[in-house]
XYZ file of N, CA and C in Angstrom:
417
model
N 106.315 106.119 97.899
C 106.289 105.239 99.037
C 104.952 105.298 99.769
N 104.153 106.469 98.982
C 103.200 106.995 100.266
C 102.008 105.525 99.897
N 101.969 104.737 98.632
C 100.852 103.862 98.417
C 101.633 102.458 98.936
N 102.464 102.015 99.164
C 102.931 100.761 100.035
C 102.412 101.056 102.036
N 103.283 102.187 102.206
C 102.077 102.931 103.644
C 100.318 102.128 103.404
N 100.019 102.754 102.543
C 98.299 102.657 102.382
C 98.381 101.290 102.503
N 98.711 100.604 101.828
C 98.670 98.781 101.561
C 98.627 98.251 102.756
N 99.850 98.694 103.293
C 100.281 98.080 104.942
C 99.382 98.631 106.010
N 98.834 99.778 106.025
C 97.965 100.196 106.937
C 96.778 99.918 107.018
N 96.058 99.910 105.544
C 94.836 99.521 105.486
C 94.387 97.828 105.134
N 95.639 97.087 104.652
C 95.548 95.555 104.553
C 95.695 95.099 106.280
N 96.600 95.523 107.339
C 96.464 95.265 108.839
C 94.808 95.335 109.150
N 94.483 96.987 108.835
C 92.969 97.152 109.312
C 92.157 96.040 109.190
N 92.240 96.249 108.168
C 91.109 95.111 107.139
C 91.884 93.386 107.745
N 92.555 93.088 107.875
C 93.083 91.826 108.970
C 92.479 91.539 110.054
N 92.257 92.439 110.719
C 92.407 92.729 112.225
C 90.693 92.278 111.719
N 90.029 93.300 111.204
C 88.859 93.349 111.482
C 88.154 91.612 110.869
N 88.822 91.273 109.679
C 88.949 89.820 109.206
C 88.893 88.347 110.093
N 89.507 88.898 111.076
C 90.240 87.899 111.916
C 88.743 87.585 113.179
N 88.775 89.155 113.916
C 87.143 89.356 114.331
C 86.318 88.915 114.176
N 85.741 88.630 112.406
C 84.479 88.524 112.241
C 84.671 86.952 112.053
N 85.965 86.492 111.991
C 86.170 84.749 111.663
C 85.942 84.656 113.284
N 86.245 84.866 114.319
C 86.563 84.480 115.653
C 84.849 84.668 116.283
N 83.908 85.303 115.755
C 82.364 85.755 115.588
C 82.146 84.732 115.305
N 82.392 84.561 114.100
C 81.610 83.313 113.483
C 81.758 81.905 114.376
N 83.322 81.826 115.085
C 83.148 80.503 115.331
C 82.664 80.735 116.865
N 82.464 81.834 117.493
C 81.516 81.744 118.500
C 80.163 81.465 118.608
N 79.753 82.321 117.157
C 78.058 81.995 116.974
C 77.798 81.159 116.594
N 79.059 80.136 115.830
C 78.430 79.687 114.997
C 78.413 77.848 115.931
N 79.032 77.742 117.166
C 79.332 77.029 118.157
C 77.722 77.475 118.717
N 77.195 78.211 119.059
C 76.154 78.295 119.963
C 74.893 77.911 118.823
N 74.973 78.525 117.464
C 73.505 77.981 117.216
C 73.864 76.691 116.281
N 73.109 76.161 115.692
C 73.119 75.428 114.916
C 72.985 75.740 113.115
N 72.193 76.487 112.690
C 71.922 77.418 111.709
C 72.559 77.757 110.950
N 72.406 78.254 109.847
C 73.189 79.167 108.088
C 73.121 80.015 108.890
N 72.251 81.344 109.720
C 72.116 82.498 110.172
C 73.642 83.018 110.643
N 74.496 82.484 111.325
C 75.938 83.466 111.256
C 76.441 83.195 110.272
N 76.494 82.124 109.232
C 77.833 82.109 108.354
C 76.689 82.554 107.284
N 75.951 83.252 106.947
C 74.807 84.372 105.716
C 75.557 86.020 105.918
N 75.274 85.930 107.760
C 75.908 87.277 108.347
C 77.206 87.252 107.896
N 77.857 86.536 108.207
C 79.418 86.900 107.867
C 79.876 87.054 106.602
N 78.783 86.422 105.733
C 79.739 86.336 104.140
C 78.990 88.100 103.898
N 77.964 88.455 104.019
C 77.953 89.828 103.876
C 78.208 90.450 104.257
N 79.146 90.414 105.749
C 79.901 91.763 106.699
C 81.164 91.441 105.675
N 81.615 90.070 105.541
C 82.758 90.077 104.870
C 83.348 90.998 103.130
N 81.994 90.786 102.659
C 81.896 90.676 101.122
C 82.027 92.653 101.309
N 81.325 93.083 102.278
C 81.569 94.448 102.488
C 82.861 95.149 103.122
N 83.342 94.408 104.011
C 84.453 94.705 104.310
C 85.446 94.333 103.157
N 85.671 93.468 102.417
C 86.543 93.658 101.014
C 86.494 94.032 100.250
N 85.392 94.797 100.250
C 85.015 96.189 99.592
C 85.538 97.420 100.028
N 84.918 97.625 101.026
C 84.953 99.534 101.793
C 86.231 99.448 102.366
N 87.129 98.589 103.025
C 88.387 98.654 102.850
C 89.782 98.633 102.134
N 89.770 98.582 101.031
C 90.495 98.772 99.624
C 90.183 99.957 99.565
N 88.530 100.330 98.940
C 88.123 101.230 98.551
C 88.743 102.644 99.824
N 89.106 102.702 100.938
C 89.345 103.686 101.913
C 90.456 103.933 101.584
N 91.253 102.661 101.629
C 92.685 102.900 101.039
C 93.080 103.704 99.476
N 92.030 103.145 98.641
C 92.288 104.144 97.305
C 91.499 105.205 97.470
N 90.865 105.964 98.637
C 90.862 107.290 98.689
C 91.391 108.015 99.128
N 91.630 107.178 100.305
C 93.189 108.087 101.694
C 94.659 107.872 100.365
N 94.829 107.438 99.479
C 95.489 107.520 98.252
C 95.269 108.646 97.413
N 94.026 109.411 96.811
C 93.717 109.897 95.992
C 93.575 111.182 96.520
N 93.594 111.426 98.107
C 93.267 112.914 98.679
C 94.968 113.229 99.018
N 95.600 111.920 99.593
C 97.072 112.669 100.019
C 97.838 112.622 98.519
N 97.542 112.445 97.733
C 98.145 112.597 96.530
C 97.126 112.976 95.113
N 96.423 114.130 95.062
C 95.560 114.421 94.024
C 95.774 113.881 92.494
N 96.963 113.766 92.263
C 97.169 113.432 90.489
C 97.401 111.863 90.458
N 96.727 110.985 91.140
C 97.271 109.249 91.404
C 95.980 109.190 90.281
N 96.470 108.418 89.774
C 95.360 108.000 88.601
C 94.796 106.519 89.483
N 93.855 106.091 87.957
C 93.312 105.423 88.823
C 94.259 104.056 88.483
N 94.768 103.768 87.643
C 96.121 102.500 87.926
C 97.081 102.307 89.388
N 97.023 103.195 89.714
C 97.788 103.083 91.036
C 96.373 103.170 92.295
N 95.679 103.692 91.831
C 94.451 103.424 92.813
C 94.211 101.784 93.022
N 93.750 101.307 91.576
C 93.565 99.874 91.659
C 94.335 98.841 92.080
N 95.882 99.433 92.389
C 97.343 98.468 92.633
C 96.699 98.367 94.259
N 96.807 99.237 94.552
C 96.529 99.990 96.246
C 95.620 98.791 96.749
N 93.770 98.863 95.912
C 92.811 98.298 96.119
C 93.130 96.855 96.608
N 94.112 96.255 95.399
C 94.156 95.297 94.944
C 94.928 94.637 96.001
N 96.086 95.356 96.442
C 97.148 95.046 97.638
C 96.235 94.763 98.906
N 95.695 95.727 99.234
C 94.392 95.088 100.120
C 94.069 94.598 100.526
N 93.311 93.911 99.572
C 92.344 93.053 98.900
C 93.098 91.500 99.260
N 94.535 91.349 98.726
C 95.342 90.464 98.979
C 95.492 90.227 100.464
N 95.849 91.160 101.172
C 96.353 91.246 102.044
C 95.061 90.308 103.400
N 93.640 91.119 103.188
C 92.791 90.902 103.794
C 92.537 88.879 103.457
N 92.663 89.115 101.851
C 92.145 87.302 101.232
C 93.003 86.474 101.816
N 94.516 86.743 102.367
C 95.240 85.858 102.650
C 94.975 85.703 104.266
N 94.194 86.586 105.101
C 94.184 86.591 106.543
C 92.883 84.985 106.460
N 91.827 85.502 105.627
C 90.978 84.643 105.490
C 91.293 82.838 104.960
N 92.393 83.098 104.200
C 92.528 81.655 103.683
C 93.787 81.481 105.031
N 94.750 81.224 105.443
C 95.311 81.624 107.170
C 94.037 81.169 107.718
N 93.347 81.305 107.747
C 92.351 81.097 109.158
C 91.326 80.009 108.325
N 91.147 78.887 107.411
C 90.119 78.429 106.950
C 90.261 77.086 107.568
N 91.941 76.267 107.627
C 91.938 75.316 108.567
C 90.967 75.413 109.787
N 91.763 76.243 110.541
C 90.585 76.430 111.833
C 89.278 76.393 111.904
N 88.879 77.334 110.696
C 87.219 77.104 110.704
C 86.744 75.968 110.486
N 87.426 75.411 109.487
C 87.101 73.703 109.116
C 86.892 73.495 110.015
N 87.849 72.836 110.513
C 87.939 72.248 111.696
C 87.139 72.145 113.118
N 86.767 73.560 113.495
C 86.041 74.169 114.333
C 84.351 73.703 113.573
N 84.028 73.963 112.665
C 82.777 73.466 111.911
C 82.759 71.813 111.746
N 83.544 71.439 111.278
C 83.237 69.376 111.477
C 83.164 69.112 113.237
N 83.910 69.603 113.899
C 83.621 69.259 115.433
C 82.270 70.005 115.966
N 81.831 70.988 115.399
C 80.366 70.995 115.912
C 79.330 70.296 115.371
N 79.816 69.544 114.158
C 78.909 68.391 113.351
C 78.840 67.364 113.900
N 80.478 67.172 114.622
C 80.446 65.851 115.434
C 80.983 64.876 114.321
N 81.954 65.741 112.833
C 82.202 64.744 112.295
C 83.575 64.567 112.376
N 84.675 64.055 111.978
C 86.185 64.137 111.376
C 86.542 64.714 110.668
N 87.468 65.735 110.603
C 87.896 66.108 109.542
C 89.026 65.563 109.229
N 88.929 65.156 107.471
C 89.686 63.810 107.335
C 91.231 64.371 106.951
N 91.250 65.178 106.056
C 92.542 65.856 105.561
C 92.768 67.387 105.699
N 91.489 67.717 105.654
C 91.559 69.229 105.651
C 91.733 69.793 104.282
N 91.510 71.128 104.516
C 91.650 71.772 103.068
C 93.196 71.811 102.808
N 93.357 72.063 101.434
C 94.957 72.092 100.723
C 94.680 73.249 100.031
N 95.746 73.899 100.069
C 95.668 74.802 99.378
C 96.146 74.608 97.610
N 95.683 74.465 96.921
C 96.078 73.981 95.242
C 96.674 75.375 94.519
N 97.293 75.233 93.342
C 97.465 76.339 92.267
C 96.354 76.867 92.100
N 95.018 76.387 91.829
C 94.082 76.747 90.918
C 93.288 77.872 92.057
N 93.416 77.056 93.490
C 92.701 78.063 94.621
C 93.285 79.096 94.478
N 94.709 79.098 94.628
C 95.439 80.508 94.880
C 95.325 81.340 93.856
N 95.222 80.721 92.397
C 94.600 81.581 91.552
C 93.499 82.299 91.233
N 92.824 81.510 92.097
C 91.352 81.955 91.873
C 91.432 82.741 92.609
N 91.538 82.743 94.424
C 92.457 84.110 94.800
C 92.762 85.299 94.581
N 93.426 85.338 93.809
C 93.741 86.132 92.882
C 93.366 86.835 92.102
N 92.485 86.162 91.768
C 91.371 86.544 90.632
C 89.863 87.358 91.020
N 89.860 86.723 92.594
C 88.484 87.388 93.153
C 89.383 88.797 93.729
N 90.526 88.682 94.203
C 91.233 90.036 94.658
C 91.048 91.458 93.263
N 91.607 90.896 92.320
C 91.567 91.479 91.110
C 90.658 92.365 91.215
N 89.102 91.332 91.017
C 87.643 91.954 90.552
C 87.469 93.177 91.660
N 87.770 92.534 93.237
C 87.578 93.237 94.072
C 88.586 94.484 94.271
N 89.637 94.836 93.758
C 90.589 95.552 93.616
C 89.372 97.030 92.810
N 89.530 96.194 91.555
C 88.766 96.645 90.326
C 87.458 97.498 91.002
N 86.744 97.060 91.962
C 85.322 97.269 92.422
C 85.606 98.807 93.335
N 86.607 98.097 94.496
C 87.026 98.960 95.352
C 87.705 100.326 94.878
N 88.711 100.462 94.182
C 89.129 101.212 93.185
C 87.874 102.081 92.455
N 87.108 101.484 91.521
C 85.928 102.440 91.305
C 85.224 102.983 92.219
N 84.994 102.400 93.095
C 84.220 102.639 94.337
C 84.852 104.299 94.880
N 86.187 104.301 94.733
C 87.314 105.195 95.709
C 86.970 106.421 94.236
N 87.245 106.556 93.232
C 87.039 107.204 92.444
C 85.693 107.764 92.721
N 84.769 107.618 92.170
C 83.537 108.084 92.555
C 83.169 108.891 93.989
N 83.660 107.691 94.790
C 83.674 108.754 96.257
C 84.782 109.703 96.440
N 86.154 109.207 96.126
C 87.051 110.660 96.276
C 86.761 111.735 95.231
């Protein structure tokens, strides 16, 4: 039970802090005009879906020494999910919030498709995969 704990504790963290750097962005990104916050954010982001998995598959690997790394990477991966879904949750808004500082319409908005959620999925995976090695090496 002790790696569903990790999931839930460290996928909130990693939310919380998710949610922050989206609510950043649409402050800064309201005051300047510029790529300069949304450059910043995709690399606070791209790191935070990193080093947070990865914390979780070490606070995994110290309270339980014999966790291989398959259950490390489940952990990562849960995460990973957890954090990708706060971000896609919050992409309406940004839209939205970004065409009104263009001054344009937003006509339909994003949809969410099969192929997105797969892909989803798929970047969680890699990043699971990343974070997970990451936790190995450092634990």
């Amino acid at each position: 039970m002790n790696w569903l704990v990790n999931i839930a504790v460290f996928g909130i963290v990693g939310a919380v802090i998710m949610a922050a750097l989206i609510g950043l962005l649409l402050v800064l990104g309201s005051r300047t005009g510029g790529r300069g916050p949304q450059a910043v954010f995709g690399a606070v982001s791209l790191v935070v879906l990193i080093a947070v998995p990865a914390l979780a598959a070490v606070n995994l690997l110290n309270t339980a020494p014999d966790t291989g790394f398959g259950l490390m990477f489940l952990v990562a991966f849960g995460v990973a999910l957890v954090i990708c879904a706060v971000n896609i949750a919050f992409l309406p808004l940004v839209a939205r919030r970004a065409a009104a500082g263009r001054g344009e319409e937003l006509a339909a908005g994003p949809r969410l498709s099969p192929a997105l959620l797969g892909g989803g999925v798929l970047v969680c995976a890699v990043l699971g995969l990343v974070s997970a090695g990451v936790g190995l090496v450092v634990g």
